[in-house]
Short mmCIF file of C-alpha atoms and ligand atoms in Angstrom, two decimals:
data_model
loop_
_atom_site.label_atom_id
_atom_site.label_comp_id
_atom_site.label_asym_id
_atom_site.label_seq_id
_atom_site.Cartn_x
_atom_site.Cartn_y
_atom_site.Cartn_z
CA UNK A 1 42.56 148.00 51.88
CA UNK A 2 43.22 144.77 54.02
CA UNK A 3 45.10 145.28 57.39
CA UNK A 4 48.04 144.66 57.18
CA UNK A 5 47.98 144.20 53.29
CA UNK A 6 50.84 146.27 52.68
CA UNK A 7 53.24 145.19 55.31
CA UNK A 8 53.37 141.70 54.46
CA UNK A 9 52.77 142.57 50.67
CA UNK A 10 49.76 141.29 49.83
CA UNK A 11 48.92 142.32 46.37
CA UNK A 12 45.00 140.87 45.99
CA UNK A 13 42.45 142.63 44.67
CA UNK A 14 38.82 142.25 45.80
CA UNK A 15 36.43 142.67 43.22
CA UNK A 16 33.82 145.00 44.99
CA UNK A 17 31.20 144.10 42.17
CA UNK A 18 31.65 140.24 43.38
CA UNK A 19 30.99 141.50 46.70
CA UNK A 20 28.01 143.37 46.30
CA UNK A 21 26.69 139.92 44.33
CA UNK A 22 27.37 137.91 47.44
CA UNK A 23 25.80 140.29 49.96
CA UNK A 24 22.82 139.38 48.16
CA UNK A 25 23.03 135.58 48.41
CA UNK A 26 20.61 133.34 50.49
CA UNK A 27 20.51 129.58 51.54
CA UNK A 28 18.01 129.26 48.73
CA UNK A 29 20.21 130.15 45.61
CA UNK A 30 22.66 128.01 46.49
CA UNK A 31 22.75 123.59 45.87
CA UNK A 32 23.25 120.94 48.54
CA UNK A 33 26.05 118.47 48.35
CA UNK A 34 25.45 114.70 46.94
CA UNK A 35 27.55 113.77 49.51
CA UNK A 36 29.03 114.80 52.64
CA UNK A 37 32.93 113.68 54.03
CA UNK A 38 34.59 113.61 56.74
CA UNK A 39 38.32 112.61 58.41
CA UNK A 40 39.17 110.04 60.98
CA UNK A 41 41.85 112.67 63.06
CA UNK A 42 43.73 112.26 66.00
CA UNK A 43 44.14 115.83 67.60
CA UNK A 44 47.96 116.53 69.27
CA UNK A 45 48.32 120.07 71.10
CA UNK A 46 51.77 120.51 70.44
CA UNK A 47 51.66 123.19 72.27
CA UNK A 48 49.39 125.93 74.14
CA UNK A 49 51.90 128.34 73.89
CA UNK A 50 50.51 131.14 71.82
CA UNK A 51 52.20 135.27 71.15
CA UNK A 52 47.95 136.26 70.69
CA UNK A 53 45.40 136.91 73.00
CA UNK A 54 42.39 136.55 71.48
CA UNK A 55 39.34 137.34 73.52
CA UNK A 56 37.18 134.54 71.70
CA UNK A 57 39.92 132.21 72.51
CA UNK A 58 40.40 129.02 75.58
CA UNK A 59 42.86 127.74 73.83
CA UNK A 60 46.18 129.32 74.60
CA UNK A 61 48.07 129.20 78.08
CA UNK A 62 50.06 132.25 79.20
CA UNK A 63 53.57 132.23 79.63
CA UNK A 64 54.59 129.83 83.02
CA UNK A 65 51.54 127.83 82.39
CA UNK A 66 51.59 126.69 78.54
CA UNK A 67 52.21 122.86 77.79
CA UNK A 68 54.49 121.03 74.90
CA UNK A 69 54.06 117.84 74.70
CA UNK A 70 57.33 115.34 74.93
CA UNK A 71 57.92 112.69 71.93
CA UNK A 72 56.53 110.00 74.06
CA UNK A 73 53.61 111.94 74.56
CA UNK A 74 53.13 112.26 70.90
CA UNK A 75 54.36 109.07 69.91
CA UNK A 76 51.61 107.33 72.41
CA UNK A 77 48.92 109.60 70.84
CA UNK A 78 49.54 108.66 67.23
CA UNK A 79 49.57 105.04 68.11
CA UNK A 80 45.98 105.76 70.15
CA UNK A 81 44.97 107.33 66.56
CA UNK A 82 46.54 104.43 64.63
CA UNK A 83 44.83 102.04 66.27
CA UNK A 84 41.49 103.89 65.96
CA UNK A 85 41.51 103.53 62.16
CA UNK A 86 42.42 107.50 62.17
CA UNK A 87 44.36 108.65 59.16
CA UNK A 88 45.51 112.34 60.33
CA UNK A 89 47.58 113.91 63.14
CA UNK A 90 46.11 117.14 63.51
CA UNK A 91 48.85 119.04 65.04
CA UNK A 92 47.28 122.69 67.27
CA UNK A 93 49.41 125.30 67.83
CA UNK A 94 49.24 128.67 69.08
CA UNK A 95 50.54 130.84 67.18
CA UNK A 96 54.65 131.33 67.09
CA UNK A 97 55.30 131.65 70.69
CA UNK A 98 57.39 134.63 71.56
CA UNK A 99 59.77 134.91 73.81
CA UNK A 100 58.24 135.67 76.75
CA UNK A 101 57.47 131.73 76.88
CA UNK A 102 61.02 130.74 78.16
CA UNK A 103 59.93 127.97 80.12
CA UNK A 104 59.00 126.61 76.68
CA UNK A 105 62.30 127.58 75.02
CA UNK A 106 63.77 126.20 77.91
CA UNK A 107 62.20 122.68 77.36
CA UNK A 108 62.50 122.83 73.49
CA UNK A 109 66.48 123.50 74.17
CA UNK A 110 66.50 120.29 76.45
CA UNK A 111 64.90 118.53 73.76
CA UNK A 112 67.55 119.76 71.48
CA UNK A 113 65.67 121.97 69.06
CA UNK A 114 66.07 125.43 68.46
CA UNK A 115 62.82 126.19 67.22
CA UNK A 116 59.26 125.25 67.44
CA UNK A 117 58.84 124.42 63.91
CA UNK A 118 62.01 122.30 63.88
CA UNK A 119 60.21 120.38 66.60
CA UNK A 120 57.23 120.11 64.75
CA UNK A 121 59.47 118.63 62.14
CA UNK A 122 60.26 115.71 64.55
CA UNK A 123 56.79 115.48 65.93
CA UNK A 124 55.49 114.58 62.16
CA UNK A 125 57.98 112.41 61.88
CA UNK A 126 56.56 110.37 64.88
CA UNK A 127 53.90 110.67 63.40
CA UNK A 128 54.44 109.33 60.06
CA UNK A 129 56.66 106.79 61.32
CA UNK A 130 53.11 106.03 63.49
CA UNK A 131 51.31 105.93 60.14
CA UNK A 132 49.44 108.90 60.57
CA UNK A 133 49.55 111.61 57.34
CA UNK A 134 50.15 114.92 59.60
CA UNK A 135 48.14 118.12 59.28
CA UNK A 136 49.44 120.98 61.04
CA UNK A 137 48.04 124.37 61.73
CA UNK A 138 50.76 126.39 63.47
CA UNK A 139 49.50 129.89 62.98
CA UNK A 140 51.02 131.82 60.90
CA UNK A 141 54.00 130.73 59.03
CA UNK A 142 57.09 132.59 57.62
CA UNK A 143 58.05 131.11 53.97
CA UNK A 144 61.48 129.63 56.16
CA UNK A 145 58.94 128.25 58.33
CA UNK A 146 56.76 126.74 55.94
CA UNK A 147 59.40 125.36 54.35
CA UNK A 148 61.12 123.37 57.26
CA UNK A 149 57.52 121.05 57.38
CA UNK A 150 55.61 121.36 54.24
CA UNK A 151 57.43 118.11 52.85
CA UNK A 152 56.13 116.02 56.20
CA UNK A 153 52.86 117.26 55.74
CA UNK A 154 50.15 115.84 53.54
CA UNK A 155 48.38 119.40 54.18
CA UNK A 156 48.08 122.53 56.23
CA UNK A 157 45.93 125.10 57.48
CA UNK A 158 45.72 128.52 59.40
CA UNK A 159 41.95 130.02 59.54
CA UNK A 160 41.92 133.39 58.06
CA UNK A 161 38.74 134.33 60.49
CA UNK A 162 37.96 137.82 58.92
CA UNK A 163 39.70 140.33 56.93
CA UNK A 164 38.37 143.20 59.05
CA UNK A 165 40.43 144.90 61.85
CA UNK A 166 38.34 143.78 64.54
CA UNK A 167 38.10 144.51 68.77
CA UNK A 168 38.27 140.69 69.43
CA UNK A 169 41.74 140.78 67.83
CA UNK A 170 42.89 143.83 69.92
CA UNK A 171 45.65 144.46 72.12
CA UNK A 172 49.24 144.63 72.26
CA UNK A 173 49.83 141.44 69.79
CA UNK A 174 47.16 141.70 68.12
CA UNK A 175 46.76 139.49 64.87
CA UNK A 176 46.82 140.79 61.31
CA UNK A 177 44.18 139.89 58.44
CA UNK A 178 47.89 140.70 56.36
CA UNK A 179 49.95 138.34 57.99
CA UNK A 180 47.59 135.55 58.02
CA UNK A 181 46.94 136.34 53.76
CA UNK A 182 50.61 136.07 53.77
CA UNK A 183 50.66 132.67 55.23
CA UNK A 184 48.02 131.47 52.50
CA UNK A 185 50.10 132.93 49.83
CA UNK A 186 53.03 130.89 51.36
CA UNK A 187 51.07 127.47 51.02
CA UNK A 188 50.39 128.99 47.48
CA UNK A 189 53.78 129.38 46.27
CA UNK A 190 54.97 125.96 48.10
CA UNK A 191 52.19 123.98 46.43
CA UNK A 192 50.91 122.38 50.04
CA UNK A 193 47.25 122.18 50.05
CA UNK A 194 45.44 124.35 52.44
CA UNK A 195 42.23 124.60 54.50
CA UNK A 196 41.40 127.67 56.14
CA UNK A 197 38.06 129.19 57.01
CA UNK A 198 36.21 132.35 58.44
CA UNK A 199 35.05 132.59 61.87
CA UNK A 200 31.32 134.26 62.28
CA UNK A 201 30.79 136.55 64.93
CA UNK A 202 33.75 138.43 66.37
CA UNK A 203 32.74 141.54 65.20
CA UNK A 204 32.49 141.89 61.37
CA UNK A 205 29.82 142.43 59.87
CA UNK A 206 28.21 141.27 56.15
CA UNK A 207 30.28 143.19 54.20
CA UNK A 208 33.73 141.67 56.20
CA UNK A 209 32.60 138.37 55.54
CA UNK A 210 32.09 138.73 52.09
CA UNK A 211 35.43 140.04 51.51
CA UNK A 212 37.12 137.66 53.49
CA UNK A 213 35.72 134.95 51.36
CA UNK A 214 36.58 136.35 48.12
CA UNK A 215 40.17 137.27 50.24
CA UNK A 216 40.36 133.25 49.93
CA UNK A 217 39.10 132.70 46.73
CA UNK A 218 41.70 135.14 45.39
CA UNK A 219 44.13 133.08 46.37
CA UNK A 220 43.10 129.80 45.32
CA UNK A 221 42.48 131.55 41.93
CA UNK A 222 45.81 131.80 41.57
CA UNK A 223 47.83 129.15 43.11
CA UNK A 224 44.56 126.30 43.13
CA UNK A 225 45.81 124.96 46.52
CA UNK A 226 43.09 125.71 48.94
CA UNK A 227 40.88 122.55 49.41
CA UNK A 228 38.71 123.67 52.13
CA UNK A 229 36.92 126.39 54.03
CA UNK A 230 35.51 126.45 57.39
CA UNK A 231 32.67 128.75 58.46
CA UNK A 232 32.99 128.54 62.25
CA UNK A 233 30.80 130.63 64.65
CA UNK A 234 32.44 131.79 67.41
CA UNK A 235 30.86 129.97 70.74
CA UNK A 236 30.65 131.26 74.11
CA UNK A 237 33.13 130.22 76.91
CA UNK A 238 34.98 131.63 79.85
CA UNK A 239 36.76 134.01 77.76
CA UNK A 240 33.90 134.83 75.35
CA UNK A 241 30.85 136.38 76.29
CA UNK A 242 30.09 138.16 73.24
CA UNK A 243 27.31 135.10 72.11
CA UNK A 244 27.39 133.16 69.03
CA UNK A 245 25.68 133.87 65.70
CA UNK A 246 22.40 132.41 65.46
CA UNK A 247 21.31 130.25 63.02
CA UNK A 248 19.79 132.28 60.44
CA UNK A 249 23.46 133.81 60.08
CA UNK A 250 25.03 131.00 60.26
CA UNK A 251 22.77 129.64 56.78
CA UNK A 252 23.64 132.64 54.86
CA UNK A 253 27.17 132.89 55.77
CA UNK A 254 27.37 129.42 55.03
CA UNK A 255 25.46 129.84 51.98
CA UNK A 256 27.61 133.39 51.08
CA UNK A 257 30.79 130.86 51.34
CA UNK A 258 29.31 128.33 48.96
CA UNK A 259 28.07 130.79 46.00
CA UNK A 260 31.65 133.13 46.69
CA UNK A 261 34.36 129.99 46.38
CA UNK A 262 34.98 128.18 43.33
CA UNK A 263 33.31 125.29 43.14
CA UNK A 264 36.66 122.55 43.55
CA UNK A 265 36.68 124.30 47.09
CA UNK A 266 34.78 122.46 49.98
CA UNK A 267 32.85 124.03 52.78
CA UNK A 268 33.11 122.64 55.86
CA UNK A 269 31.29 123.18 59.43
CA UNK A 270 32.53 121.63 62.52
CA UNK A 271 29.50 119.73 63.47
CA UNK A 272 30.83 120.28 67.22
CA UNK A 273 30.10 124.15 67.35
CA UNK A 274 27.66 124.69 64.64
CA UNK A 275 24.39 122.91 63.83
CA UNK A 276 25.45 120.92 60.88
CA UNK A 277 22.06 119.05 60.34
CA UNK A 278 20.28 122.74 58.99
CA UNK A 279 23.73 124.16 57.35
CA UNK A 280 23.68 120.64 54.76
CA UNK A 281 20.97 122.46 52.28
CA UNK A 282 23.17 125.67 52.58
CA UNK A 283 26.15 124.03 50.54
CA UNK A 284 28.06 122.32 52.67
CA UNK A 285 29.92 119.23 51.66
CA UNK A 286 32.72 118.51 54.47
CA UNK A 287 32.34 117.52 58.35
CA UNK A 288 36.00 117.97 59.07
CA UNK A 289 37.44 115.68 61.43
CA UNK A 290 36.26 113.59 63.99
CA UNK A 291 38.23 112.34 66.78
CA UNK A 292 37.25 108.44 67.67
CA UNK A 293 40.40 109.14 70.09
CA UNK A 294 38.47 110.64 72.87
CA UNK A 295 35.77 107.56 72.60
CA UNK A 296 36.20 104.14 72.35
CA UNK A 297 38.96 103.50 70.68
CA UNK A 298 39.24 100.06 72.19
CA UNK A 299 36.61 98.38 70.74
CA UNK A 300 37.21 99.94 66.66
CA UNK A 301 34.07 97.34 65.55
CA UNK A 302 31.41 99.47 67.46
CA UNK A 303 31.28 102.79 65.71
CA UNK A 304 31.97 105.81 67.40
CA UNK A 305 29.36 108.15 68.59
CA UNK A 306 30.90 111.06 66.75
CA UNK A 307 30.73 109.17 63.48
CA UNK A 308 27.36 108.06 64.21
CA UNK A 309 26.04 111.77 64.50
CA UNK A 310 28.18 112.63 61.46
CA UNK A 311 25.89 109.87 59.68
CA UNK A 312 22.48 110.66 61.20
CA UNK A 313 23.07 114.36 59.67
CA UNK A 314 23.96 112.87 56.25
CA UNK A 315 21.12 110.88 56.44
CA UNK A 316 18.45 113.57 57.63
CA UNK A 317 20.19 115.04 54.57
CA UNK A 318 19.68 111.78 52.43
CA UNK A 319 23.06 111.77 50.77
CA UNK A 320 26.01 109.14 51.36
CA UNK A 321 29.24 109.83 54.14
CA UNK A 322 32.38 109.15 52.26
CA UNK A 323 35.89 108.87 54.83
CA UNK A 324 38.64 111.44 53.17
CA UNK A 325 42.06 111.61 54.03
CA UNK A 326 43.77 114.93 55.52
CA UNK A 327 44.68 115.68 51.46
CA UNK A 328 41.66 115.92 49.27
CA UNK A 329 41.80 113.34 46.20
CA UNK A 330 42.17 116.08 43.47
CA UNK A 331 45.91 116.93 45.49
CA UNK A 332 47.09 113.19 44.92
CA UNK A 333 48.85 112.08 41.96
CA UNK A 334 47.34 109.69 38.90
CA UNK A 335 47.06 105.81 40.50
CA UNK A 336 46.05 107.34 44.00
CA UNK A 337 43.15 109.57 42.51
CA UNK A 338 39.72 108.16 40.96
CA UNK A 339 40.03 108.49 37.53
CA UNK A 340 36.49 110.56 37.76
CA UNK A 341 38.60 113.19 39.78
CA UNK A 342 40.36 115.60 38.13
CA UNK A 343 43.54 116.66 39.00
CA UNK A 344 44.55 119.91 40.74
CA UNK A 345 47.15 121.79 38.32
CA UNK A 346 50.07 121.96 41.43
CA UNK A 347 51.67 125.74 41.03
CA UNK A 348 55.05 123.85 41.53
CA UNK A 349 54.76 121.38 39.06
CA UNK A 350 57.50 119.12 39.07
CA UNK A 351 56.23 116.14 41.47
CA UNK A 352 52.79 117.49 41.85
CA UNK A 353 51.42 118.29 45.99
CA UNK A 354 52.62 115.70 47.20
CA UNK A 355 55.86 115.14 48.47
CA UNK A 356 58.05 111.99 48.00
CA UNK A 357 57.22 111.09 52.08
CA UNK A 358 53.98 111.62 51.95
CA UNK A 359 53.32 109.74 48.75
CA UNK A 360 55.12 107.10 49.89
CA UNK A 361 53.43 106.79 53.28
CA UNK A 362 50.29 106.54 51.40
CA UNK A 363 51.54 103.65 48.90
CA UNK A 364 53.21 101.93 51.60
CA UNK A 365 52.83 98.22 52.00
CA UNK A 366 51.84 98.25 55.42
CA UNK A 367 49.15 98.30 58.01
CA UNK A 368 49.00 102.56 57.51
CA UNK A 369 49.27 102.40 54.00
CA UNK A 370 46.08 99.53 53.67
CA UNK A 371 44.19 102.09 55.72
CA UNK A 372 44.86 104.97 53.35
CA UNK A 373 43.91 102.78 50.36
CA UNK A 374 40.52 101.56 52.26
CA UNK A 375 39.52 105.14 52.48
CA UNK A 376 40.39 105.97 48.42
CA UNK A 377 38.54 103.04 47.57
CA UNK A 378 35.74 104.20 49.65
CA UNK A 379 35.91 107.83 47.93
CA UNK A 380 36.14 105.91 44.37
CA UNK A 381 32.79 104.25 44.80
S1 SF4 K 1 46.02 133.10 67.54
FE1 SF4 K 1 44.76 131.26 67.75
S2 SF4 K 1 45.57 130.17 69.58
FE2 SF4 K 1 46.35 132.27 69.61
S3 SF4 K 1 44.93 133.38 70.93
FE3 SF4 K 1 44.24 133.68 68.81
S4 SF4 K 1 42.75 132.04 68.38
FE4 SF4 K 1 43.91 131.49 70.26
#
């Protein structure tokens, strides 16, 4: 039984036969990609608040010392991205600050929001109104939650990490394998498209990792909405010191992930923390997103290191780079899509993933909208 499985309902069932299959994959039985993509992203740290302490973790800022950015702040980032040639606002979170963060509350109330989420809300709006599509990962996500930004949000994402109760996860507030299957259930039954991912070496071990990856294919079984999964390794820093997984781990959990998720699901490493270059024959077909923001995003007609790399490692792996957008092509609707892609049955039906603002951001008739198209006609070649 999951963690947490029964308190937040989660009614999956692992197939332990599936399992035992996948503890028995290796980089060699699986394919490499014919091509590898990647997404032009502009990163905004909402905020460092987080109600977790994970010991893996540099990211969050305890209470008196965690940051929100203010709507200029964001506004002057997007515009950075815009003018980059990115095409997402990748919006970090912690994970629903609690309220021992009333310095944040504090700020949030001066900024006339009652909640995080409804500030989010705003934030994407800058954002779009920047013409960026947004992509926010706010931990997890009540359905009430969900629901106040899934319409502003081409997609969204919250890394599952493991489905094991594990020490790196420990302590008062600790996170729950439940909770976070919960929050991927959400994106389910709201029809947003999803990216999530494991994280390699807090503590589980091969059998873990194989059920958390068939944890995520459940779910995409049934609702068809997750369009990516990351297989991160946990890297040392001044909270970690528990090492990283080496690379022979990496390949098969890499390779586990490929032969254990449908095949209309990509795998992704972050080329930052894990060493892309020898993970491409172990199935991976997504780079995730690079950040020209951080570089030179004054002069846009020299490309930027980080896209460079990203095409020396498709070339070592002699297959083409293709730009995406935050939303994979099988999530947009007929006229948007290649007619080679098929279409991803939406569990909601009516107006398919997409919402009405974030279809019509990407048919827009202006400088954002030409630089969505650019990148579709790039993925249709
Ligand atoms: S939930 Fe995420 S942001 Fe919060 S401590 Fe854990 S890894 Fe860090």
């Amino acid at each position: 039984m999951i963690p947490g499985a029964d308190e937040y309902d989660v009614d999956i069932s692992i197939d332990s036969g599936a399992v035992e299959r996948l503890l028995s994959v290796m980089p060699e039985d699986v394919a490499a990609p014919s091509e590898l993509s990647f997404c032009r992203n502009v990163f905004i740290p909402l905020t460092t608040a987080c109600r977790y302490t994970c010991t893996y973790c540099t990211y969050y800022d305890p209470p008196g010392e965690a940051t929100l950015m203010t709507p200029d702040e964001i506004r002057e980032r997007c515009r950075q991205g815009a003018r980059a040639g990115c095409t997402e606002a990748l919006f970090t979170f912690g994970d629903d600050p609690d309220d021992r963060y009333t310095a944040l509350y504090d700020q949030l109330d001066e900024l006339g929001h009652e909640s995080i989420h409804e500030y989010l809300r705003a934030a994407c709006e800058i954002a779009l109104e920047e013409g960026l599509l947004p992509h926010a990962n706010p931990g997890d996500q009540t359905r009430e939650q969900m629901a106040t930004v899934a319409d502003l949000n081409a997609s969204m994402g919250v890394m599952l990490e493991t489905t094991a109760e594990v020490q790196a996860h420990s302590g008062p507030r600790a996170k729950s394998p439940g909770q976070r299957l919960a929050t991927i259930r959400t994106a389910g039954e709201l029809g947003v498209p999803f990216t999530t991912g494991i994280l390699v070496g807090i503590g589980e071990d091969w059998r873990d990792r194989a059920e958390s990856i068939r944890a995520i294919a459940a779910m995409h079984e049934r609702y068809g909405h997750i369009q990516e999964v990351i297989v991160q390794p946990v890297v040392e820093n001044e909270r970690w010191r528990g090492g990283s997984p080496d690379l022979a781990t990496m390949r098969r959990a890499t390779a586990m992930a490929r032969a254990g998720l449908p095949a209309d699901v990509s795998v992704q490493v972050p080329p930052n923390l894990a060493p892309a270059r020898d993970l491409v024959d172990c199935g991976i077909d997504d780079l995730g997103g690079v950040s020209p923001v951080t570089d030179d995003y004054i002069n846009p007609e020299y490309e930027w290191p980080a896209v460079r790399e990203l095409q020396a490692v498709a070339d070592a792996a002699g297959v083409p780079l293709r730009e995406r957008l935050p939303v994979y092509e099988r999530y947009l609707p007929d006229g948007l899509r290649a007619p080679a892609v098929e279409a991803a049955p939406s569990p909601t039906d009516a107006d398919g993933w997409l919402s009405p603002r974030i279809r019509a951001a990407i048919e827009a008739r202006d400088a954002a909208g030409e630089r969505f198209r650019t990148v579709l006609a790039g993925a249709a070649d």
